[in-house]
XYZ file of C-alpha atoms in Angstrom:
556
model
C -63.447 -144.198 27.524
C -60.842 -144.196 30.092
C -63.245 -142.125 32.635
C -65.662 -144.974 31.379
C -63.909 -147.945 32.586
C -62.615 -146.218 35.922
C -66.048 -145.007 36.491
C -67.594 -148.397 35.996
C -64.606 -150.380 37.711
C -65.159 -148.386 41.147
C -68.658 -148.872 41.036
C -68.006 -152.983 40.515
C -65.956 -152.841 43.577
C -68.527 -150.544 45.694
C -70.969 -153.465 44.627
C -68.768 -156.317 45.577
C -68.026 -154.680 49.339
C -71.942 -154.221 49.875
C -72.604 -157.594 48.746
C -69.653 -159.375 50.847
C -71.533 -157.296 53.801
C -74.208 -158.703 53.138
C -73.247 -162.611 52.761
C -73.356 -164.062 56.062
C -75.169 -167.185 55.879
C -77.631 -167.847 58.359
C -77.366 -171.175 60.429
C -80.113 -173.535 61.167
C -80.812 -175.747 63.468
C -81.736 -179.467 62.439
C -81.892 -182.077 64.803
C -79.080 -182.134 66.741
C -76.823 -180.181 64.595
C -76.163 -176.619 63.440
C -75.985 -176.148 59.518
C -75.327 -173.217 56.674
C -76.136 -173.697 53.212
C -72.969 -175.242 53.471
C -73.486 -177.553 55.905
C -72.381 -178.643 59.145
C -71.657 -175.093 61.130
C -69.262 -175.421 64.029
C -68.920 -172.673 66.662
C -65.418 -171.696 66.484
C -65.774 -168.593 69.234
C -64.753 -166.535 71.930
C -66.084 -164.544 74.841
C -65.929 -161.410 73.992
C -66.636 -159.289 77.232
C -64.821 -156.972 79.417
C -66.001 -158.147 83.087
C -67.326 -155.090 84.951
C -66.923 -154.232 88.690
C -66.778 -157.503 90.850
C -67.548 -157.344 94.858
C -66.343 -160.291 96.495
C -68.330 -161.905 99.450
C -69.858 -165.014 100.963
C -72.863 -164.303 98.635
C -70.363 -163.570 95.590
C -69.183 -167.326 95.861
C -69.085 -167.263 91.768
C -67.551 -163.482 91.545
C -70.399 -162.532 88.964
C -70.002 -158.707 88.419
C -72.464 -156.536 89.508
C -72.138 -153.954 86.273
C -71.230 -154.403 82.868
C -69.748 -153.269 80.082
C -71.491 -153.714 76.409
C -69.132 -154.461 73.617
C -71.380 -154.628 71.082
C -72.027 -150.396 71.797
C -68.356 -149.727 71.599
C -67.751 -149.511 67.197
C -64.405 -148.574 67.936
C -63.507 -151.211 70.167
C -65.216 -153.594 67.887
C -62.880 -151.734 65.153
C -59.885 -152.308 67.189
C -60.380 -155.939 67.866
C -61.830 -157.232 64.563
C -58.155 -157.547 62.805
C -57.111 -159.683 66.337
C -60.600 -161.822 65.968
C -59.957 -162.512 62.477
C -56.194 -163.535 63.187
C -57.357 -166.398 66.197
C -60.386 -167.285 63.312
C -63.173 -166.956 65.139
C -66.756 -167.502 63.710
C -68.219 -166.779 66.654
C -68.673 -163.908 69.926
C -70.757 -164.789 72.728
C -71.227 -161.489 74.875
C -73.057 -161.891 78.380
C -74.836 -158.933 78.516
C -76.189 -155.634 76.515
C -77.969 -152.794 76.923
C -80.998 -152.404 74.736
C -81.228 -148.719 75.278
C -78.081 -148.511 72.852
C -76.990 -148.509 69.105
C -75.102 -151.526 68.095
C -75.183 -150.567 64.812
C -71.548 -150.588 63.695
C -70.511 -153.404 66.138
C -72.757 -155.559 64.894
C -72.438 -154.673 60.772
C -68.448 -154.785 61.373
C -69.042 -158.730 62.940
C -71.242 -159.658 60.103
C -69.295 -158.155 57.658
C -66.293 -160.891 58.731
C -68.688 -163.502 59.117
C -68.656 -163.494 62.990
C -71.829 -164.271 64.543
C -73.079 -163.168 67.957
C -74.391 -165.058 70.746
C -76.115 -163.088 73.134
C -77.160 -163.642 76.605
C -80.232 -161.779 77.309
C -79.860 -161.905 81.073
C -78.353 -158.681 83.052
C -76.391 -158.329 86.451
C -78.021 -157.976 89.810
C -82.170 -158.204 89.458
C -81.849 -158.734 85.208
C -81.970 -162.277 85.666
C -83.647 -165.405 86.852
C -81.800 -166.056 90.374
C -81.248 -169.367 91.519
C -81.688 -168.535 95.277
C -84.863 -166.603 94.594
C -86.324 -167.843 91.217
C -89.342 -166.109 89.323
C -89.994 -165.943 85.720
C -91.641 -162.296 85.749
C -92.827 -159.413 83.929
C -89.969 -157.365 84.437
C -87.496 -160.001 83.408
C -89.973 -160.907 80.269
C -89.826 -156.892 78.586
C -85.732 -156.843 79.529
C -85.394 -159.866 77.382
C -88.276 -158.560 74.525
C -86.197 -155.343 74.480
C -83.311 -156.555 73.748
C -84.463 -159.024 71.016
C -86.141 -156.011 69.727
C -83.219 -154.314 69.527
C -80.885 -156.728 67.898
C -84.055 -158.532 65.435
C -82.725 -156.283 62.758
C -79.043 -157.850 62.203
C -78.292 -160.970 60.272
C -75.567 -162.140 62.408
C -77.491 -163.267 66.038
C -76.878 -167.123 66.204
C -78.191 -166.885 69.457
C -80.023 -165.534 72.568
C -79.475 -167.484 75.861
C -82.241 -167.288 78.597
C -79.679 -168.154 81.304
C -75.661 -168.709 82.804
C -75.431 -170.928 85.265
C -78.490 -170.351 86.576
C -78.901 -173.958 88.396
C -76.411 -175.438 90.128
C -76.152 -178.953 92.216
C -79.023 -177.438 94.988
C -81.133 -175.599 92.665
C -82.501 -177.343 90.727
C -86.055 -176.473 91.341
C -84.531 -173.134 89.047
C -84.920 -175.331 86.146
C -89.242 -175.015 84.996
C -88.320 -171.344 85.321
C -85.475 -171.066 82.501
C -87.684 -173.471 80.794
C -91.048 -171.339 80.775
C -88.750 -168.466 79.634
C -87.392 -170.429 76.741
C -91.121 -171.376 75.472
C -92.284 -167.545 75.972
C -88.840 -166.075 74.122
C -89.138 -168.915 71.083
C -92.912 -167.813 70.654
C -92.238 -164.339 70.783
C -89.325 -164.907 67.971
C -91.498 -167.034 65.853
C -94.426 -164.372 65.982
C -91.403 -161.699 64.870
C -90.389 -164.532 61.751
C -86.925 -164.815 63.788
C -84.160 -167.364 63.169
C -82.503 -166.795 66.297
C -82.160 -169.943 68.332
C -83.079 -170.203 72.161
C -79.946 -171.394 73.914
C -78.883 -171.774 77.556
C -75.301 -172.054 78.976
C -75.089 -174.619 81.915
C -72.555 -175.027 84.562
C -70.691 -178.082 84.244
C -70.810 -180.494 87.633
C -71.942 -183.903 89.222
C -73.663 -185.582 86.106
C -76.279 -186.407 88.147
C -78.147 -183.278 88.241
C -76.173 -181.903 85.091
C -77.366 -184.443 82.655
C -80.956 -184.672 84.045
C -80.888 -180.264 83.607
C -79.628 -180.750 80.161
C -83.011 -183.488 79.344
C -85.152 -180.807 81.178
C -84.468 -177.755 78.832
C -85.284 -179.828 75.902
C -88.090 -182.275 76.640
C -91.626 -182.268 75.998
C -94.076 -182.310 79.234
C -96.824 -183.008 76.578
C -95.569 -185.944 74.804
C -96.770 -184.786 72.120
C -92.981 -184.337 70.873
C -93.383 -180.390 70.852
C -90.246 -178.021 70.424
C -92.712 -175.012 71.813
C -90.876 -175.335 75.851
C -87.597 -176.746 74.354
C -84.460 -174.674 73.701
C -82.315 -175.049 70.620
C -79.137 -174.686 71.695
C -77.550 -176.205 74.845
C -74.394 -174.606 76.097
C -71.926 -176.603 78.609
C -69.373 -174.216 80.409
C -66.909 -176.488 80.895
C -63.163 -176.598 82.010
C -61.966 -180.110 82.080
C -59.379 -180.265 79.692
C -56.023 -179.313 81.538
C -52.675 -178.826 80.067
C -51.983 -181.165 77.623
C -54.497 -183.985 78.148
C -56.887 -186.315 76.128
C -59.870 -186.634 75.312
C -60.177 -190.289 77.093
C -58.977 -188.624 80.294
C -61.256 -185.532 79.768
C -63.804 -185.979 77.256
C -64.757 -189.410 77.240
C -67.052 -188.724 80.060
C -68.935 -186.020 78.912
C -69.167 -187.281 75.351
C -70.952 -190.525 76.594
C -73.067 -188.071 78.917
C -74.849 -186.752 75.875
C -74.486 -189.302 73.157
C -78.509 -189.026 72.761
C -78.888 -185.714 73.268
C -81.507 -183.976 71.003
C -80.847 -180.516 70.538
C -77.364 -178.993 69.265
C -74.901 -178.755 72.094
C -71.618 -176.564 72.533
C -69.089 -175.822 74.817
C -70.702 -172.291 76.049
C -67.243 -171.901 77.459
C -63.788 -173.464 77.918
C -60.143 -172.937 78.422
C -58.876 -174.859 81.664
C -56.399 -172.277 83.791
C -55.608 -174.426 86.664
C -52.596 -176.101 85.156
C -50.729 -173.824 82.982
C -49.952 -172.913 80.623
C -53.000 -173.267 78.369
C -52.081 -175.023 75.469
C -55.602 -175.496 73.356
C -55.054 -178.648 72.569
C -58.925 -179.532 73.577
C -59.620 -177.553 70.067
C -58.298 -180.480 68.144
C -60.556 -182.945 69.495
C -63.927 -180.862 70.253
C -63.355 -180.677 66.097
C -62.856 -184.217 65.639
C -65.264 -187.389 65.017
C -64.820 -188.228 68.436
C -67.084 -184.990 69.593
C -68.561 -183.886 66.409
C -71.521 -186.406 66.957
C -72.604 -184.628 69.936
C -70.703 -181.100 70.237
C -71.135 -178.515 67.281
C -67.878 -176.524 68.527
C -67.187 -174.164 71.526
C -66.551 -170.435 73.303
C -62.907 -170.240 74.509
C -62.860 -168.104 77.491
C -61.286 -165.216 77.495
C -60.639 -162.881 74.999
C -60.268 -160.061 77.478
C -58.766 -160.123 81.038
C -61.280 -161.732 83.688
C -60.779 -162.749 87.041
C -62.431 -165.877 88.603
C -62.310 -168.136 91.549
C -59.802 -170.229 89.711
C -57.454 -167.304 88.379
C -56.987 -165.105 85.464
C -58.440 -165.023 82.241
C -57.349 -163.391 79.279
C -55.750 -163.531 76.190
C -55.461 -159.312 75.027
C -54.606 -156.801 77.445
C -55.721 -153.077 75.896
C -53.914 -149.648 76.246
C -55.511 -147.501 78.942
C -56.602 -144.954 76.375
C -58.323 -148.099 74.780
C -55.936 -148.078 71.357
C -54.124 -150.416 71.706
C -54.363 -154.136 72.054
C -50.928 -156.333 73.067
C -51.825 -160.542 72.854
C -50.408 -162.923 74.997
C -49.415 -166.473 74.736
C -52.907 -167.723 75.265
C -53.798 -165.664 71.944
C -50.732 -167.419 69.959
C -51.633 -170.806 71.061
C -55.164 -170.703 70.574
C -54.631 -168.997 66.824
C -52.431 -171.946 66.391
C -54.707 -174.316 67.214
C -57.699 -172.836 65.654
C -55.498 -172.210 62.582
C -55.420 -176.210 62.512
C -59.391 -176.483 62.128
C -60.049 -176.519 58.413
C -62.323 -179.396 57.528
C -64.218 -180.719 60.474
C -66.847 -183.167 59.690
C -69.806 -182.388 57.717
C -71.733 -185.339 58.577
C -74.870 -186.128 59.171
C -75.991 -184.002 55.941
C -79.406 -181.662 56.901
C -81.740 -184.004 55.354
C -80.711 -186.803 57.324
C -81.580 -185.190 61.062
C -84.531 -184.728 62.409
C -85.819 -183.204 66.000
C -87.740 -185.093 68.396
C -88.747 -184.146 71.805
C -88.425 -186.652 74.617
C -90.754 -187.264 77.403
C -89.386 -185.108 80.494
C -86.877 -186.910 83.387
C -88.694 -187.890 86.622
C -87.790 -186.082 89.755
C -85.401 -187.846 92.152
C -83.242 -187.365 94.774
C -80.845 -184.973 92.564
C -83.371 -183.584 90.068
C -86.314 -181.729 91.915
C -87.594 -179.761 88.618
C -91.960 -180.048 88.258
C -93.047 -180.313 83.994
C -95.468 -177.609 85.575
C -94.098 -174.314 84.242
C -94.716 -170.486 85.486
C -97.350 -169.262 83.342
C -96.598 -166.517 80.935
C -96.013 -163.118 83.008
C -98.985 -161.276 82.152
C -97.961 -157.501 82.078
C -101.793 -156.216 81.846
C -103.101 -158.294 84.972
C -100.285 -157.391 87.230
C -100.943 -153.506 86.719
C -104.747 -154.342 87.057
C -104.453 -155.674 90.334
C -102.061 -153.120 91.275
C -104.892 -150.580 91.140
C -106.997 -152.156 93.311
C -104.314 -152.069 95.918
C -105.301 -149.803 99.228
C -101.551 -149.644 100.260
C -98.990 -149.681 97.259
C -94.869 -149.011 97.555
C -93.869 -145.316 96.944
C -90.433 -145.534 97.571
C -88.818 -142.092 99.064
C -86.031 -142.981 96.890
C -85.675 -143.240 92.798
C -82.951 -146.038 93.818
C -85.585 -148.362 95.229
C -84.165 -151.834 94.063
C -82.005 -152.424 97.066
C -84.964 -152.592 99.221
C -87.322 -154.119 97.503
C -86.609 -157.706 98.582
C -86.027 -156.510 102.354
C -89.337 -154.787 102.425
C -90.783 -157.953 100.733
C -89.192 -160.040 103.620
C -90.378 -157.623 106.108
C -94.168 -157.906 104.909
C -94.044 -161.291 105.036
C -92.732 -161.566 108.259
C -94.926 -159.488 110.034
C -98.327 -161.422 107.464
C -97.031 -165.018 109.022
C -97.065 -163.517 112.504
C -100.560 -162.388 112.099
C -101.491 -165.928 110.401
C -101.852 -164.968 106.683
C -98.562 -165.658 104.371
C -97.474 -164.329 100.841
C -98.530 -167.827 98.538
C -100.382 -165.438 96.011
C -96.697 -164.019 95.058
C -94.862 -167.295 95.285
C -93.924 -169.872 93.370
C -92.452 -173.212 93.851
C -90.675 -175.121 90.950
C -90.527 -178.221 92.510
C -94.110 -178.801 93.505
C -95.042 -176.910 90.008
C -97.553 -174.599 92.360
C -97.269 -170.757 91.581
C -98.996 -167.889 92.563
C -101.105 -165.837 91.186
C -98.964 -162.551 91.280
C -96.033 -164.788 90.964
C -94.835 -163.416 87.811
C -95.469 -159.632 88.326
C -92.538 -156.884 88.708
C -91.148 -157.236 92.434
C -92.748 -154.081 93.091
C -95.950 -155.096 92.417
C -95.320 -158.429 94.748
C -94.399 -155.998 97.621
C -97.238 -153.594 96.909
C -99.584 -156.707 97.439
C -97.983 -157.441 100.782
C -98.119 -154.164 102.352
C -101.889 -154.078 101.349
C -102.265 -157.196 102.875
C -101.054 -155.807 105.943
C -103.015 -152.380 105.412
C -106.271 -154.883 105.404
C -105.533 -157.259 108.282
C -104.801 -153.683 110.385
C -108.541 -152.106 109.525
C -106.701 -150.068 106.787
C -105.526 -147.917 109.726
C -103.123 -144.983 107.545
C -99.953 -145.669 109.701
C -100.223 -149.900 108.819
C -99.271 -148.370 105.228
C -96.182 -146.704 106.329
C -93.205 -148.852 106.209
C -90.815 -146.359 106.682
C -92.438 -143.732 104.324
C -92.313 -146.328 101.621
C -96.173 -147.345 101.462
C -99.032 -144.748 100.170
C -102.622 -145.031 100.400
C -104.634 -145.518 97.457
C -107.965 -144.172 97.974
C -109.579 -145.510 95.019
C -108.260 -148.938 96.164
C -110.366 -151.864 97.153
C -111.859 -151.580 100.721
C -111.702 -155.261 102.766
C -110.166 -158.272 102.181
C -113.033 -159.256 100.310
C -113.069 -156.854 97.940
C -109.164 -156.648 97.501
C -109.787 -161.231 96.231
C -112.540 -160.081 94.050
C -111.058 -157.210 91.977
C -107.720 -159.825 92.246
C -110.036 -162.407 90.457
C -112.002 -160.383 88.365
C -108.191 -159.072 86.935
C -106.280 -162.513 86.347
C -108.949 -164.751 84.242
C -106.762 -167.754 84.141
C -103.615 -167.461 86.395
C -101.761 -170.516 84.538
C -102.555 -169.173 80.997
C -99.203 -169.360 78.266
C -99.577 -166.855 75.540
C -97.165 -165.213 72.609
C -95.878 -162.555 74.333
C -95.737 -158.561 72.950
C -93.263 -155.871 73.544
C -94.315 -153.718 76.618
C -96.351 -150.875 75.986
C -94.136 -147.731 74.710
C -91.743 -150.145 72.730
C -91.719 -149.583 69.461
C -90.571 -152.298 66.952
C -86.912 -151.643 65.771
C -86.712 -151.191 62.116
C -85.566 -153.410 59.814
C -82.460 -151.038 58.936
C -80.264 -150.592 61.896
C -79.176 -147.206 60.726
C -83.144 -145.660 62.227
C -81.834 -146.627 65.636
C -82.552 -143.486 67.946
C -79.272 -144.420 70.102
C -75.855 -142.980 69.391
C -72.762 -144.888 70.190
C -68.989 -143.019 70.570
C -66.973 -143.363 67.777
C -69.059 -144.153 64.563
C -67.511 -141.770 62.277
C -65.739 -144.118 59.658
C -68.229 -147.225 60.421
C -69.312 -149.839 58.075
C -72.527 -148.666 56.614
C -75.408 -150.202 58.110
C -77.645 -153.182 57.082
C -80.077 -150.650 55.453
C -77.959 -148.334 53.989
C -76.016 -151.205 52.287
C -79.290 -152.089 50.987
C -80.022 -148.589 49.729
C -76.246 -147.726 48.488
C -76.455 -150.975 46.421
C -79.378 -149.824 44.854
C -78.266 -147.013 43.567
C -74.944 -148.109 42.673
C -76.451 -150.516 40.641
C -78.403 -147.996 38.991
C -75.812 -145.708 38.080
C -73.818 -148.123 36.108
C -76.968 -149.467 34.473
C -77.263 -145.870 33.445
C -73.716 -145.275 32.336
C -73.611 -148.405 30.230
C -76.395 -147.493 28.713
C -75.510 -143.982 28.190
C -78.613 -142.367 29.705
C -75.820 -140.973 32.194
C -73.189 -139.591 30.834
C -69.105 -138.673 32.378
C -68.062 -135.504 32.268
């Protein structure tokens, strides 16, 4: 009887551990607010990214790294720094960028299984994102982002994926139909995959003017029709104006009245003011409070690992250089403190009680130059189409070919305006709404269509398809200028056309149970069992003491 109870007594807890796994709630969006079957959900968070290698310059003004670092791949980091997490009482990651090619598997079942949710920026460094001095909404960008919602789908712990960081600033505005033709194209893609994930953006915080107007942009409706299909769900504000020990009259006020009718949940994406130290947190005490809670749903403090910036230094852990070890600092104290002090923000208005609408879209002016005419959908199968009709095409003489892309692209369309043609048919212009029609193909298709421009304005003479050993002719291609705008038309039916997007050909869909991922990450010996196996393991745990109690099984 003894082997009995033991027996049945471990299997109760086994249970109990796969079940507490399991229970993270999902949150909803409603309205203007974020909600669990609880209700209200606040986003009590922290950045949780080491910041990869960072090349100063006059075209660095922001110091964005140029490589990164995945968190989310490294189980025993996440291992490491879940007791730390825990301790400040965070609900909430936000990581800036991943790499789809590996397993998050243990990362991500370790987060859920503390109830930490992930917000993940789908953007990468470099050419992984929409650029504000060059903006396109393309096929390349499209299958990054699809790949990585692929691979992340299976957990229950994404809050989040943002489009974009900071992508428009004070002169760039025109950036903005861009980030919002990717949000409509990433929320119809997750709602053909049955995904909760919301569609967020994180916004640089500046001259209301063109910040406010931004904000209205991202979650309007151009068809008046009070549509969510081009809106986000989940509007981000990086913003650092609380400073030492302030208030929220002298730092809040302002932006609290800036978005007092705002219509989609808003959060700080970031803050954590370093310019007047040392940081004290006390912002966390009123972004919690009635004052904010009828706008803000909660916040990202910024940093939980060491960062540099044009301000200063971020950070609140430093780790061991064998990576073992993690020593906190007085941010980390302070900010546990004050976090400690949010227990009961308020739960009003309850679920039933807000509703989304979708306002008409802000006018262009003098500080907002956005169009309500959005990029159409990259289209993955006309881009390759017209690419093999091309009579001159880039074949790089190198496998690192991204560096030159844009330079080539420059060159092509240098030496086409010379002879009186231009590049329009790869352009696009988000302030006049007026894009291209190989606008949103892969950069190398965009520079394959301007050297066969060339090739055809030069009698598709062999050396007019050099440039420098990077051009090849096609002799299948089409012959004439002509024939080059008919197979062009014949291959893009409707060049403004919006459609669900699919995963590029080759993807497959990532299972349901995170433990078929093909990808192997260091360290997972000792993990938390994945999403599927918990599924299984309960299962069978279940059956066994069904079995025992019943005494079909019997203990030897």
């Amino acid at each position: 009887m003894a082997k009995f109870t033991t027996f049945c007594s471990a299997l109760l807890l086994a249970v109990s551990y796969l079940i507490n796994v399991e229970a993270i709630d999902k949150v909803t969006r409603s309205g203007r607010y974020l909600y669990t079957s609880s209700g209200r959900f606040y986003i009590k968070g922290i950045a949780y990214q080491e910041q990869g290698a960072v090349v100063p310059g006059a075209d660095n003004s922001f110091l964005e790294p140029s490589t990164f670092i995945d968190p989310l791949a490294d189980s025993d980091g996440c291992s490491r720094d879940l007791p730390f997490l825990q301790k400040l009482g965070v609900n909430t990651i936000r990581v800036y960028s991943v790499n789809s090619s590996l397993n998050h598997d243990s990362c991500m079942s370790t987060f859920s299984g503390a109830g930490i949710y992930t917000i993940i920026d789908l953007a990468l460094p470099l050419n992984g994102s929409i650029d504000r001095d060059s903006p396109s909404w393309s096929t390349n960008l499209l299958d990054q982002y699809l790949e990585t919602i692929n691979t992340f789908n299976k957990y229950d712990n994404v809050l989040a994926f943002n489009v974009g960081n900071e992508a428009i600033i004070s002169n760039t505005t025109d950036v903005a139909p861009y980030l919002k033709a990717a949000a409509r194209d990433i929320k119809a893609y997750l709602n053909s995959i049955s995904s909760s994930a919301l569609v967020g953006y994180a916004a640089i915080d500046g001259d209301s003017t063109f910040r406010v107007p931004v904000a209205n942009f991202l979650s309007c409706d151009p068809s008046n029709t009070n549509s969510s299909s081009t809106s986000i769900d989940l509007y981000g504000l990086n913003n650092y104006e609380w400073c030492g020990d302030s208030s929220f009259e002298a730092s809040y006020a302002g932006v609290e009245g800036d978005y007092a009718g705002y219509n989609v949940a808003a959060y700080f994406s970031e803050f954590g003011c370093i310019t007047s130290p040392p940081r004290l947190w006390t912002e966390v005490g009123a972004l919690f409070s009635t004052e904010m809670s009828d706008v803000w749903s909660g916040g990202i403090a910024f940093s939980y690992f060491p960062a540099a910036s044009a301000q200063g230094q971020f950070g609140m852990v430093n780790i061991s250089s064998d990576g073992t070890t993690v020593t906190t600092g007085d941010d980390f104290t302070r900010l546990q403190a004050q976090y400690g002090n949010v227990t009961s923000p308020p739960n009003t208005p309850s679920q039933g009680s807000s509703s989304a609408t979708y306002p008409s879209c802000p006018g262009q002016n003098s500080s907002f130059a956005a169009s309500t005419t959005l990029p159409p959908t990259p289209n993955e199968a006309a881009c390759n189409c017209i690419e093999s009709t091309f009579g001159c095409a880039f074949k790089p003489s190198t496998s690192n070919y991204s560096s030159i892309v844009g330079s080539l692209i420059d060159t092509a369309c240098g030496l086409l305006g010379q002879a009186g043609s231009n590049c329009n048919d790869i352009a696009g212009n988000g302030t006049t709404g007026v894009y291209g029609t190989l606008s949103g193909c892969d950069p190398t298709i965009k520079l394959s269509f301007t050297m066969n421009q060339w090739y055809q304005l030069n009698g598709m003479q062999p050396e007019s398809c050099s440039f420098a050993g990077n051009g090849s002719v096609n002799p299948l291609g089409a012959s004439g200028t002509a024939s080059a705008l008919a197979a062009e038309t014949s291959c893009v039916a409707s060049p403004s056309a919006t459609f669900t997007p699919s995963l590029p050909s080759g993807i497959a869909t990532a299972s349901s149970s995170s433990g078929s991922s093909g990808a192997s990450d260091s360290g997972s010996n000792g993990a938390i069992p994945s999403f599927g196996e918990n599924q299984a393991l309960l299962g069978m745990l279940s059956l066994a003491l069904i079995g025992v109690a019943s005494g079909i099984w019997t203990l030897t």
